[in-house]
XYZ file of C-alpha atoms in Angstrom:
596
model
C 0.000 0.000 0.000
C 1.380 2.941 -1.187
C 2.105 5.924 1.498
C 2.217 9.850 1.682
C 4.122 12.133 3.420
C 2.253 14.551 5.358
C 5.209 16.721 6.956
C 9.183 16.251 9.098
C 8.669 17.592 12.095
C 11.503 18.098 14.732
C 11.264 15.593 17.359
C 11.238 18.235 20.312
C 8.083 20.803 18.900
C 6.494 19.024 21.664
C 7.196 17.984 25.090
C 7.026 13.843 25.072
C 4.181 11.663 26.478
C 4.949 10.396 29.720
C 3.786 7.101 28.849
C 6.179 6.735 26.042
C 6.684 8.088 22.066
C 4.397 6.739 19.829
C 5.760 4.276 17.300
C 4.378 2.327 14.039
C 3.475 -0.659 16.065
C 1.080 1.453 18.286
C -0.148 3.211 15.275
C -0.874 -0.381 13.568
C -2.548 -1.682 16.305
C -4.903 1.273 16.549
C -5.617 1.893 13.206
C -6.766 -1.867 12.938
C -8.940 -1.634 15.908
C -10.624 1.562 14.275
C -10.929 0.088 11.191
C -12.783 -3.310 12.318
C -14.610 -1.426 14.790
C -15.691 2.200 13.381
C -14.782 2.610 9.470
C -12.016 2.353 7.190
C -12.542 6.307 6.916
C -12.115 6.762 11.114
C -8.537 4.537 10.661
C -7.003 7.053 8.848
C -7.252 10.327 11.855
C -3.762 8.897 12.932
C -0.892 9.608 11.235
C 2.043 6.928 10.934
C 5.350 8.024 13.098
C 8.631 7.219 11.035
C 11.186 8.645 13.300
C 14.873 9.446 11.278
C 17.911 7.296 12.393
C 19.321 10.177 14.573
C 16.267 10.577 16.162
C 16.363 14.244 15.547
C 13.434 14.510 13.024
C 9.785 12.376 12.694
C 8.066 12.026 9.621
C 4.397 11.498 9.744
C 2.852 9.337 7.037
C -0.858 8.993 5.930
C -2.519 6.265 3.358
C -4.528 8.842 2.044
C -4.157 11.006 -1.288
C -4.206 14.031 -1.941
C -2.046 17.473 -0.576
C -2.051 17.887 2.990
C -2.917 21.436 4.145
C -2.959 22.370 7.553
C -5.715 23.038 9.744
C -5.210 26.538 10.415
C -4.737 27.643 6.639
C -8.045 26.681 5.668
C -10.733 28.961 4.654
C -14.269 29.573 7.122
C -16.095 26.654 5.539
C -13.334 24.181 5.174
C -12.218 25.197 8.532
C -15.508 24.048 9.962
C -16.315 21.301 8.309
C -13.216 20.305 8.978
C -13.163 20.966 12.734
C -16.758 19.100 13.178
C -15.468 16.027 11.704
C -12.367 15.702 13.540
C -14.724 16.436 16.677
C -17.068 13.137 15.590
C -13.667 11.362 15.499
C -12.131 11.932 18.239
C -15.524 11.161 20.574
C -15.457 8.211 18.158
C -12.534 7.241 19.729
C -13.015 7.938 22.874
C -16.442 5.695 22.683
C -14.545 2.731 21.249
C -11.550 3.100 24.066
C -14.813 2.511 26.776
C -15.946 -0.682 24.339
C -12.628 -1.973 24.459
C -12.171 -1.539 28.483
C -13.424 -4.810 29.292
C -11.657 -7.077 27.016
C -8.416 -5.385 26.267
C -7.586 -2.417 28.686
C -4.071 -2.292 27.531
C -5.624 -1.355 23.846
C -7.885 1.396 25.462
C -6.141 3.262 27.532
C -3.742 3.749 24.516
C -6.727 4.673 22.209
C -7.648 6.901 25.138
C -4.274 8.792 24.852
C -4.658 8.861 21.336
C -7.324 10.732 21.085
C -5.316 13.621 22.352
C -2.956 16.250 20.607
C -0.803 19.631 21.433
C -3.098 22.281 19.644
C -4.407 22.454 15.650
C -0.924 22.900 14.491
C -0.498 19.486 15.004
C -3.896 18.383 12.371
C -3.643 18.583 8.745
C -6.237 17.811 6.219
C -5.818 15.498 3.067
C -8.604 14.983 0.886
C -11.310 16.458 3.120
C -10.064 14.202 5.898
C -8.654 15.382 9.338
C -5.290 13.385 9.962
C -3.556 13.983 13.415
C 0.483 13.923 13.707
C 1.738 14.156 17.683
C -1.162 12.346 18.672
C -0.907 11.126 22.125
C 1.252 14.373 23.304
C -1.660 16.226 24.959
C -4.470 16.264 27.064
C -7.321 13.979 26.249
C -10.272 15.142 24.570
C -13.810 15.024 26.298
C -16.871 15.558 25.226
C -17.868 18.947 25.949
C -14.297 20.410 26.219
C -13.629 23.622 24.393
C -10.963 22.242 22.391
C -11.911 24.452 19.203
C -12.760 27.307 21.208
C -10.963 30.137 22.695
C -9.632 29.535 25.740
C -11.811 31.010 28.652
C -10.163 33.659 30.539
C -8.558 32.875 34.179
C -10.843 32.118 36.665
C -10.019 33.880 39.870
C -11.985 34.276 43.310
C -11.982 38.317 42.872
C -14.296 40.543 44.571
C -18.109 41.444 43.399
C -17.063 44.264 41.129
C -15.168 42.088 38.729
C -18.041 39.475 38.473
C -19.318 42.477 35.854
C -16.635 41.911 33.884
C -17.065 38.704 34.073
C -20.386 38.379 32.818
C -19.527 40.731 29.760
C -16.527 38.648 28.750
C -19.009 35.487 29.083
C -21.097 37.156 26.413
C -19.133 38.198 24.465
C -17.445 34.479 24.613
C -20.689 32.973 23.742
C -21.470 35.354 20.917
C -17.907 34.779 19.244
C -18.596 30.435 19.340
C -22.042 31.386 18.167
C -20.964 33.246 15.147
C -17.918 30.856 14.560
C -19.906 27.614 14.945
C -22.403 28.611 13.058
C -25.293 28.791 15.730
C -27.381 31.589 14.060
C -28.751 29.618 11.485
C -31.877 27.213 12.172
C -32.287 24.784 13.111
C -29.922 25.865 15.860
C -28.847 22.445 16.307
C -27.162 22.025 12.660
C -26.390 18.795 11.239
C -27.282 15.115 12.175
C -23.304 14.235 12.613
C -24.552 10.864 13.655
C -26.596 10.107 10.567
C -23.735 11.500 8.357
C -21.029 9.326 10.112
C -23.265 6.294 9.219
C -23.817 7.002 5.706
C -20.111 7.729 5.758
C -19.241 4.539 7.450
C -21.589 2.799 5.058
C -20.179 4.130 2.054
C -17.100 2.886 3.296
C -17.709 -0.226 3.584
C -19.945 -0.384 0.188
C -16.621 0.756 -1.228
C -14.252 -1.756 0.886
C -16.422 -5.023 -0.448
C -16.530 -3.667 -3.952
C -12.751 -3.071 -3.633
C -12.507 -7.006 -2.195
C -14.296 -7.635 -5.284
C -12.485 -6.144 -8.060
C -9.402 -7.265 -5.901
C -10.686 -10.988 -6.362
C -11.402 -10.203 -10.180
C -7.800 -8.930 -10.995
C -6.280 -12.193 -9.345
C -8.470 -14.595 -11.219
C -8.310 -12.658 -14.554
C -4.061 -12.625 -13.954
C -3.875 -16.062 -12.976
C -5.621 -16.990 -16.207
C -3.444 -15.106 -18.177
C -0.428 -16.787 -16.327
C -1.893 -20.038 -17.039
C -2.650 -18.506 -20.958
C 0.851 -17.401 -21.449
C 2.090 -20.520 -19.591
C -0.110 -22.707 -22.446
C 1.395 -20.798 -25.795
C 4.786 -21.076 -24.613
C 4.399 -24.832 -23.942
C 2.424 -24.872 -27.348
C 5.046 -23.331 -29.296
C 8.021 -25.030 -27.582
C 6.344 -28.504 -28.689
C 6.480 -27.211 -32.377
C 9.692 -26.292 -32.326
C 10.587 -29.466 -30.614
C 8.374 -31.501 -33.576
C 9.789 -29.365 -36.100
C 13.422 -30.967 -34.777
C 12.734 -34.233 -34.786
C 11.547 -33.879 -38.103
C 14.597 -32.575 -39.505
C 16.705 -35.023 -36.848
C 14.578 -38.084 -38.711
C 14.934 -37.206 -42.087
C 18.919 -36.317 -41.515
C 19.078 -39.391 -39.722
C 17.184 -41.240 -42.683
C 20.042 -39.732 -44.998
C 22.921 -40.836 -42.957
C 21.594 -44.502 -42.665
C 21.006 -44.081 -46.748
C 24.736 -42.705 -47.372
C 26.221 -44.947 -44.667
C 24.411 -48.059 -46.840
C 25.942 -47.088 -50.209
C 29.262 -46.780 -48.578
C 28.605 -50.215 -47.087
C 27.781 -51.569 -50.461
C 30.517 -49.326 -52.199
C 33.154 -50.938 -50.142
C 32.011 -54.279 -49.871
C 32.065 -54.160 -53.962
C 35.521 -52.585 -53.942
C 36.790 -55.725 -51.595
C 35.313 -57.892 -53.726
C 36.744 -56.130 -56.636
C 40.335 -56.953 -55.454
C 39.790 -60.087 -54.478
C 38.676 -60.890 -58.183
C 41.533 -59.219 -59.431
C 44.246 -61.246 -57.193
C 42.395 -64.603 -58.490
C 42.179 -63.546 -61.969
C 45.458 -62.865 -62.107
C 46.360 -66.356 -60.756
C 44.308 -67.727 -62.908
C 46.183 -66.274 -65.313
C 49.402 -67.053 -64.465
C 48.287 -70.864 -63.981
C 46.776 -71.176 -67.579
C 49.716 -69.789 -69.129
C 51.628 -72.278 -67.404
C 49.217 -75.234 -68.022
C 49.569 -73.770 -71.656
C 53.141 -74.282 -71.659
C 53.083 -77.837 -70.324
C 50.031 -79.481 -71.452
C 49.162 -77.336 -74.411
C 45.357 -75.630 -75.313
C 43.847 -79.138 -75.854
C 43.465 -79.850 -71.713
C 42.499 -76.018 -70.852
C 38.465 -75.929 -71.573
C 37.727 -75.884 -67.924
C 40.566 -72.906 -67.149
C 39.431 -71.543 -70.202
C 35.226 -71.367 -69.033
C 36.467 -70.481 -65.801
C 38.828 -67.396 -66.787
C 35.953 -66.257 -68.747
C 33.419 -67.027 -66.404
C 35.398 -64.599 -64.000
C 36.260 -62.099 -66.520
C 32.506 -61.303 -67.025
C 31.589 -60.798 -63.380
C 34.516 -58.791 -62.857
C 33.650 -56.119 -65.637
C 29.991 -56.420 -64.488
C 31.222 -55.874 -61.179
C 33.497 -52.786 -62.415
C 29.963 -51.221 -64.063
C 28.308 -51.711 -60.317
C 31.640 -49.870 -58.587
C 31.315 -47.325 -61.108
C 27.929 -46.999 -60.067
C 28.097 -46.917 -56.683
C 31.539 -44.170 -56.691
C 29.594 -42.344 -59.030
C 26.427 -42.045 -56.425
C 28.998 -40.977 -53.633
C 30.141 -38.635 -55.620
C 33.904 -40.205 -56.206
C 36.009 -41.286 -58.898
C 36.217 -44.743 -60.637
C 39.692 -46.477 -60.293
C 41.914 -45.813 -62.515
C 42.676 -49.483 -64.276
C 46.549 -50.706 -64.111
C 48.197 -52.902 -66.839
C 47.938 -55.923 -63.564
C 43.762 -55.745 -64.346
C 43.587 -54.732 -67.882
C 45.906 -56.978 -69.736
C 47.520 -60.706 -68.770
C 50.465 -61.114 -67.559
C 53.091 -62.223 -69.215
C 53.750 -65.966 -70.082
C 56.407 -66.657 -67.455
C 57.911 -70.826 -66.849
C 56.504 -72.654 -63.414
C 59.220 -72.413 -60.961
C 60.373 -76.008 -60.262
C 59.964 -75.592 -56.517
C 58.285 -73.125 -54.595
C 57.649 -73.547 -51.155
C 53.730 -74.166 -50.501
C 51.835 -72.221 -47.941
C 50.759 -73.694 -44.662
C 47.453 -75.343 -45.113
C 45.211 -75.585 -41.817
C 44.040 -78.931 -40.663
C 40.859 -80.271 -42.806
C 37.385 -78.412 -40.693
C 40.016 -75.869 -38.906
C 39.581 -72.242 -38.871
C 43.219 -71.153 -40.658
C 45.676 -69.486 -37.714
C 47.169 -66.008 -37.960
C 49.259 -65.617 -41.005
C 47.942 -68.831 -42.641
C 44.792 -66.466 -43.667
C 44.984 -63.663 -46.204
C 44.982 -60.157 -44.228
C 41.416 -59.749 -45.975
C 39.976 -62.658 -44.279
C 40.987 -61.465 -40.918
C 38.285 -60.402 -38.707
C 37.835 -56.763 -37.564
C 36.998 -55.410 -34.164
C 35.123 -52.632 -33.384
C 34.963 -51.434 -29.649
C 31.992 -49.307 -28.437
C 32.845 -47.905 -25.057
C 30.632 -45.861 -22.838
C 31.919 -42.622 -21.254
C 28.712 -41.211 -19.788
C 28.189 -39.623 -17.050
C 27.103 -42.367 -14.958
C 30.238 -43.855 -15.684
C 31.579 -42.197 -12.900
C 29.845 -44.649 -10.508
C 31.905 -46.932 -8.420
C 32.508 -50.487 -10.064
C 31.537 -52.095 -7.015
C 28.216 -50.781 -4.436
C 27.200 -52.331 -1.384
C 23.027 -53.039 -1.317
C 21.802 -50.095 -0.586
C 23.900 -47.741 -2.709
C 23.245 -49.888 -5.748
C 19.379 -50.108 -5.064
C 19.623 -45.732 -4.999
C 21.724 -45.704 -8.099
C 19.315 -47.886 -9.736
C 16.061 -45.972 -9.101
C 17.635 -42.728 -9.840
C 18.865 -43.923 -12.914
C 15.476 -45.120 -13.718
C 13.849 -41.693 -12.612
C 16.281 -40.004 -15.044
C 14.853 -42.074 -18.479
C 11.326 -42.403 -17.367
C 10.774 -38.460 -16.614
C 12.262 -37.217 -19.883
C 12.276 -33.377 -18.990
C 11.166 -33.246 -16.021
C 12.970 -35.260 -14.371
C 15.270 -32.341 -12.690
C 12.434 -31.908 -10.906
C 10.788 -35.331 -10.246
C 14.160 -36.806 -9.450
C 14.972 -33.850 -7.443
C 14.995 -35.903 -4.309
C 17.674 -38.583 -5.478
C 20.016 -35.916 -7.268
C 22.023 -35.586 -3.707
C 22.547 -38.884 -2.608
C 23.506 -40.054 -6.102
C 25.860 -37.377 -6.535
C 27.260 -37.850 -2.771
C 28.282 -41.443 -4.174
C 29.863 -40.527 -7.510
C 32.011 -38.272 -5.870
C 32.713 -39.977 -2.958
C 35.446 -42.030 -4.175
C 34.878 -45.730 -3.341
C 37.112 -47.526 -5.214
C 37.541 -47.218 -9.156
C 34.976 -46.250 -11.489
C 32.514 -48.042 -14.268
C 34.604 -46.130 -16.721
C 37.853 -47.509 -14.763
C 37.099 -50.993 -14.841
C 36.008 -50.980 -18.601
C 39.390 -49.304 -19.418
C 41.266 -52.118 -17.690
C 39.517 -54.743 -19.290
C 40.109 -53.207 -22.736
C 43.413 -52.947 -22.384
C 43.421 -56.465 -21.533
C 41.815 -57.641 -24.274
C 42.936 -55.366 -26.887
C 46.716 -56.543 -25.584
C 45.844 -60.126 -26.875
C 44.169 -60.121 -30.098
C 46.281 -61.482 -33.171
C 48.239 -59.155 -35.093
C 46.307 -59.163 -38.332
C 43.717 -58.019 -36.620
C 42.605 -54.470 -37.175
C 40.527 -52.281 -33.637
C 38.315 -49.369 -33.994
C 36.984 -47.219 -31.088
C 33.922 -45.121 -30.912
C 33.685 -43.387 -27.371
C 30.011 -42.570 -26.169
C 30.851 -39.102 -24.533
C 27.633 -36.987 -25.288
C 24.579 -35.970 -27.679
C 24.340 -35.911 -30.420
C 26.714 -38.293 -31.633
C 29.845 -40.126 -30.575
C 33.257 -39.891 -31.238
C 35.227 -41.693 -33.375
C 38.980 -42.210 -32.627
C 39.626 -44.106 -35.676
C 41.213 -47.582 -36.815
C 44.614 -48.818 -35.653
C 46.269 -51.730 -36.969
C 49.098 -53.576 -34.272
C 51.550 -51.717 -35.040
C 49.561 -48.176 -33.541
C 47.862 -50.142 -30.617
C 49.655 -48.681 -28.226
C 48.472 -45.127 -29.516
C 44.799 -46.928 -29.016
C 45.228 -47.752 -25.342
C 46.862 -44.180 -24.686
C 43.283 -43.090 -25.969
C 41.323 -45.675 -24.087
C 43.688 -44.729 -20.843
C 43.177 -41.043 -21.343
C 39.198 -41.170 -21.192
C 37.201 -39.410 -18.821
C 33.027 -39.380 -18.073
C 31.246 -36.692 -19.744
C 27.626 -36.151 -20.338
C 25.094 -38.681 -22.442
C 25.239 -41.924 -23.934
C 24.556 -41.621 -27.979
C 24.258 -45.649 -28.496
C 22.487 -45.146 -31.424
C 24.519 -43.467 -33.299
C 28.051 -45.025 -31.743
C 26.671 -48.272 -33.277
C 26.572 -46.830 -37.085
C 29.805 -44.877 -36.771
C 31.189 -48.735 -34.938
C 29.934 -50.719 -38.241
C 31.401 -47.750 -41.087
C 34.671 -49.021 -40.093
C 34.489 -52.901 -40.284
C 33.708 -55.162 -43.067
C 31.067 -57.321 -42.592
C 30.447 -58.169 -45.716
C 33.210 -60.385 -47.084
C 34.841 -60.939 -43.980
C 33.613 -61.397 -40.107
C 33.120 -58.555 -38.141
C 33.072 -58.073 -34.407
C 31.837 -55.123 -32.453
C 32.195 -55.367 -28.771
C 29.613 -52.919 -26.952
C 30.635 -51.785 -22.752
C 28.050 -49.615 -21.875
C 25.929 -49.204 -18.032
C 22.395 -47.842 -19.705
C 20.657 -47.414 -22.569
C 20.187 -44.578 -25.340
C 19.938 -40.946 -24.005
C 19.990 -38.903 -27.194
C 16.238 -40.019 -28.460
C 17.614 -42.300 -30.970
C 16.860 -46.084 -31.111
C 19.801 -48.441 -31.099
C 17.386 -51.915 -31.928
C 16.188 -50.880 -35.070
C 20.050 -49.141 -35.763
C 21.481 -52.664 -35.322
C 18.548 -54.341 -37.020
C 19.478 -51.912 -40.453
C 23.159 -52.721 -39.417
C 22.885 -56.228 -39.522
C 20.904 -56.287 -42.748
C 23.498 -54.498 -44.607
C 26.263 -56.555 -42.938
C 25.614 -60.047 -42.379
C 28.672 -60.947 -41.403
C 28.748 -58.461 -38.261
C 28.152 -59.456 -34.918
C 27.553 -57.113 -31.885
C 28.125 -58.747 -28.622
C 27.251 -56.131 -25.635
C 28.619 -56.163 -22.226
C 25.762 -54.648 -20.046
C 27.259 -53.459 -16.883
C 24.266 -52.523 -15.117
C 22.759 -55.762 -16.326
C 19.185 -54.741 -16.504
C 18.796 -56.402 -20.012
C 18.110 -52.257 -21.645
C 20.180 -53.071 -24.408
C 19.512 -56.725 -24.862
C 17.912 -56.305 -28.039
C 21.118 -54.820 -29.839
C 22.853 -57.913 -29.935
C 19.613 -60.093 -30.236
C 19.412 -58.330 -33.885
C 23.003 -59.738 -34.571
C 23.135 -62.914 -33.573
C 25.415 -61.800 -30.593
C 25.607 -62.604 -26.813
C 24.433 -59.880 -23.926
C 27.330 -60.661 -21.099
C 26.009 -59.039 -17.526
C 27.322 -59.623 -13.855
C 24.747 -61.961 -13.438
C 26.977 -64.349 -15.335
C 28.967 -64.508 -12.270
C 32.088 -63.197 -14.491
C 34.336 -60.220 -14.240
C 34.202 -57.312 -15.997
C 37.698 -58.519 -17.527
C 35.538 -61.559 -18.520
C 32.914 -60.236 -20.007
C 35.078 -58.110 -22.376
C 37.459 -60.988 -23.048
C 33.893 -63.218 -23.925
C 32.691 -60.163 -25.818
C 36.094 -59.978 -28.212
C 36.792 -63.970 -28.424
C 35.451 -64.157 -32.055
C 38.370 -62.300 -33.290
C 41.061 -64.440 -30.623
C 43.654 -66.881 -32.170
C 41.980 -70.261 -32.728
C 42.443 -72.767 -29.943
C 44.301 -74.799 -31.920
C 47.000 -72.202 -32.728
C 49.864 -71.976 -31.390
């Protein structure tokens, strides 16, 4: 409620109440009895006290508005009216101070000693409304008392010839109030003040309830608005949000589409080689057939050459196709593809490769480098990889239903989950032992130390949305570059399986030779893509690729990635190690038992 400044008055114009200064605690207290129990008009005759910090000054406040004049520099009407009404105000007061006696005498007594003030210097008016500053520093008013008057003159015990004088300064008293008050006109009586104080107090209060009213209006009508404004902006946030996913589909649809035709592209380029090598010992062996057995014996080499001569340039027209969809060049054709070689004798003894045993898979350099199986590793380094590796009961059970709040409340779940936030991060940073992201390292490294050497290792790192990051393809030469990275990891934010999984199957084969991708992760996707029906498209463009998943958490969430390739979900329920389970993952691409 706003306030207005009536006047600063020095804090000694008047000697101080006995009983104490009035402050705005008094002044609340009073005004709130007046207002319940006389009008809303009759609680503002007091003005607030706001003493200054040095106590030198007071300013007096009012809730009224207008420009406060004082009393005494009003003109004969105002004056009057003025006068009367503070009159019916103060008796007012001094009623309700006998009301209250009974139940609170504290309250009337100090409504009693309100009701008196120094002299009219101390009463302004604001609006056509008395107000009183230094109330409580004078003498209380009574009914009857000639507060407005002049003051009589000295009464003194004199002898009979001054009672003469007396009576002629009575008169002419009595004829001054008479012409000053008005008593002249008729009826002599004037005004029913009581009757006017009612309509006034009735007004008030017509005014007070329609003020409640409109009060009660402007709340409802700005809480709908709230709620209005509150409804567009959730409105138009959802379209923008649809309008993403749109374009995140349809780029998403593209990359799946490219990432196919490179598939395709370099599965036919493979192929294309591997045509090339035989054709060209095909080659070699007819023209040295030729030499020893002459043309007569060579219809079979003969209908196989060309037999493979016609799927090779067919397959040349479908690698021309497929560069020229990517957008790259066709091969440029050597002399080695183009032309045979030249007729050269049969060496009479060449040492013969190592043939594995008959139903063996062949060992480690008895195999072509092309028929050596790739590994891809997929390694989670979320946030919640943080967590320690090993939780006693109750820790694990929190971790578990936060992380379960976190991907069942979607936005909200800041606030929903608000009451798990502090306990889970109390454990991830209080140190227990090494971390999810820890252990996986270790077990990597482990692995990754024992595959063949013909064997080629990606990594794709899930660090945050949108996408992972890919830290390329090392052969054995460079994998001690690819632990360094594995060892220099660190948790980060979200867990992008989704797309980790395509960027994981760009860099194997697949196609002409096995494929292994080896997936550590604690949780499922966080980036609102969906890794079963990724490694569903994976597997159908890749047969030969299998993803095997190591599910830390082991509450089967990504089960269905390696479902859709044929692979194996490893979880501590297994009763193995994290070492284990990595090792298990990875054994496709291991040397062969029965190599040495």
């Amino acid at each position: 409620m706003s306030r207005l400044r009536i006047c600063r008055s020095p804090a000694t114009a008047y000697p101080p109440p006995q009983t104490g200064l009035p402050d705005a605690g008094l002044h609340a207290r009073l005004c709130e009895a007046m207002r319940r129990h006389l009008s809303p008009a009759a609680a503002t005759l007091l003005a607030e006290p706001a003493p200054s910090g040095d106590g030198e000054w007071i300013d007096w406040y009012t809730t009224l508005a207008g420009q406060p004049v004082p009393l005494r520099s009003l003109a004969a009407d105002g004056l009057r009216r003025a006068r009367n009404l503070l009159e019916d105000r103060i008796q007012a007061m001094l009623a309700l101070s006998e009301r209250l006696a009974p139940g609170d005498p504290g309250l009337a007594e100090a409504m009693r000693r309100a009701a008196g003030f120094p002299d009219e210097s101390a009463v302004y008016v604001v609006d056509g409304q008395p107000v009183l500053t230094f109330w409580g520093y004078g003498e209380t008013t009574r009914p009857g008392s000639a507060r407005f008057q002049a003051a009589p003159a000295s009464r003194k015990h004199a002898r009979w010839p001054w009672l003469a004088w007396a009576g002629l300064l009575l008169s002419a008293g009595l004829g001054w109030a008479a012409f000053h008050l008005d008593l002249w006109r008729w009826p002599p009586w004037g005004p029913d003040y009581a009757a006017l104080l009612a309509a006034e107090r009735q007004a008030g209060d017509d005014l007070w309830r329609t003020l409640l009213e409109r009060q009660s209006e402007l709340a409802r009508s700005l809480g709908q608005c709230a709620l209005q404004a509150q409804r567009d902006a959730v409105a138009q946030e959802g379209a923008l949000l649809a309008g993403r996913l749109d374009a995140l589909t349809a780029e998403l649809a593209r990359k799946l589409e490219t990432c196919r035709d490179e598939a395709a592209l370099e599965a036919a380029s493979k192929e294309h080689d591997a045509l090339s090598v035989r054709l060209s010992g095909l080659r070699s062996e007819l023209a040295a057939k030729r030499e020893k057995c002459g043309n007569g014996k060579l219809s079979a080499e003969r209908a196989e050459s060309a037999r493979l001569r016609t799927k090779l340039t067919a397959l040349k027209a479908k690698l021309a196709a497929q560069l020229s969809r990517c957008g790259k060049k066709p091969p440029i054709e050597t002399a080695e593809t183009t032309s045979p070689p030249a007729v050269s004798p049969v060496p009479g003894a060449s040492p013969q490769p190592v043939k594995p045993a008959e139903g063996l898979p062949p060992c480690p350099g008895e195999r072509p480098p092309e028929d050596a199986p790739d590994v891809a590793i997929v390694l989670d380094a979320s946030g919640s990889m943080r967590i320690p590796s090993v939780l006693d009961g109750n820790s694990a059970q929190l971790i578990a239903r936060f992380e379960r709040c976190m991907m069942d409340s979607g936005l909200l779940a800041p606030v929903v989950c608000a009451d798990l936030i502090g306990a889970y991060e109390s454990i991830t940073q209080a140190g227990r032992g090494p971390t999810r992201l820890m252990a996986a390292q270790r077990a990597v490294n482990n692995v990754v130390s024992g595959l063949p050497g013909d064997v080629d290792v990606g990594l794709v790192v899930l660090e945050d949305c949108p996408q992972a990051s890919d830290y390329g393809m090392y052969d054995s030469a460079r994998r001690g570059q690819l632990l360094q990275r594995v060892n220099g990891l660190i948790p980060r934010k979200g867990t992008p399986l989704g797309n980790g999984i395509v960027q994981a199957a760009n860099k194997v084969d697949g196609v002409r030779a096995p494929a292994v991708m080896v997936v550590v992760s604690d949780g499922k996707d966080s980036c609102n893509a969906n890794p079963c029906s990724i490694a569903a498209a994976v597997k159908a463009a890749k047969p030969k690729l299998k993803i095997n998943v190591v599910d830390i958490v082991g509450d089967g969430a990504v089960s269905c990635i390696a479902q859709a390739t044929g692979g194996d979900v490893l979880t501590p329920k297994s009763g193995m190690s994290l070492d284990q389970m990595v090792r298990q993952a990875a054994k496709d691409a291991e040397k062969p038992a029965h190599c040495k």
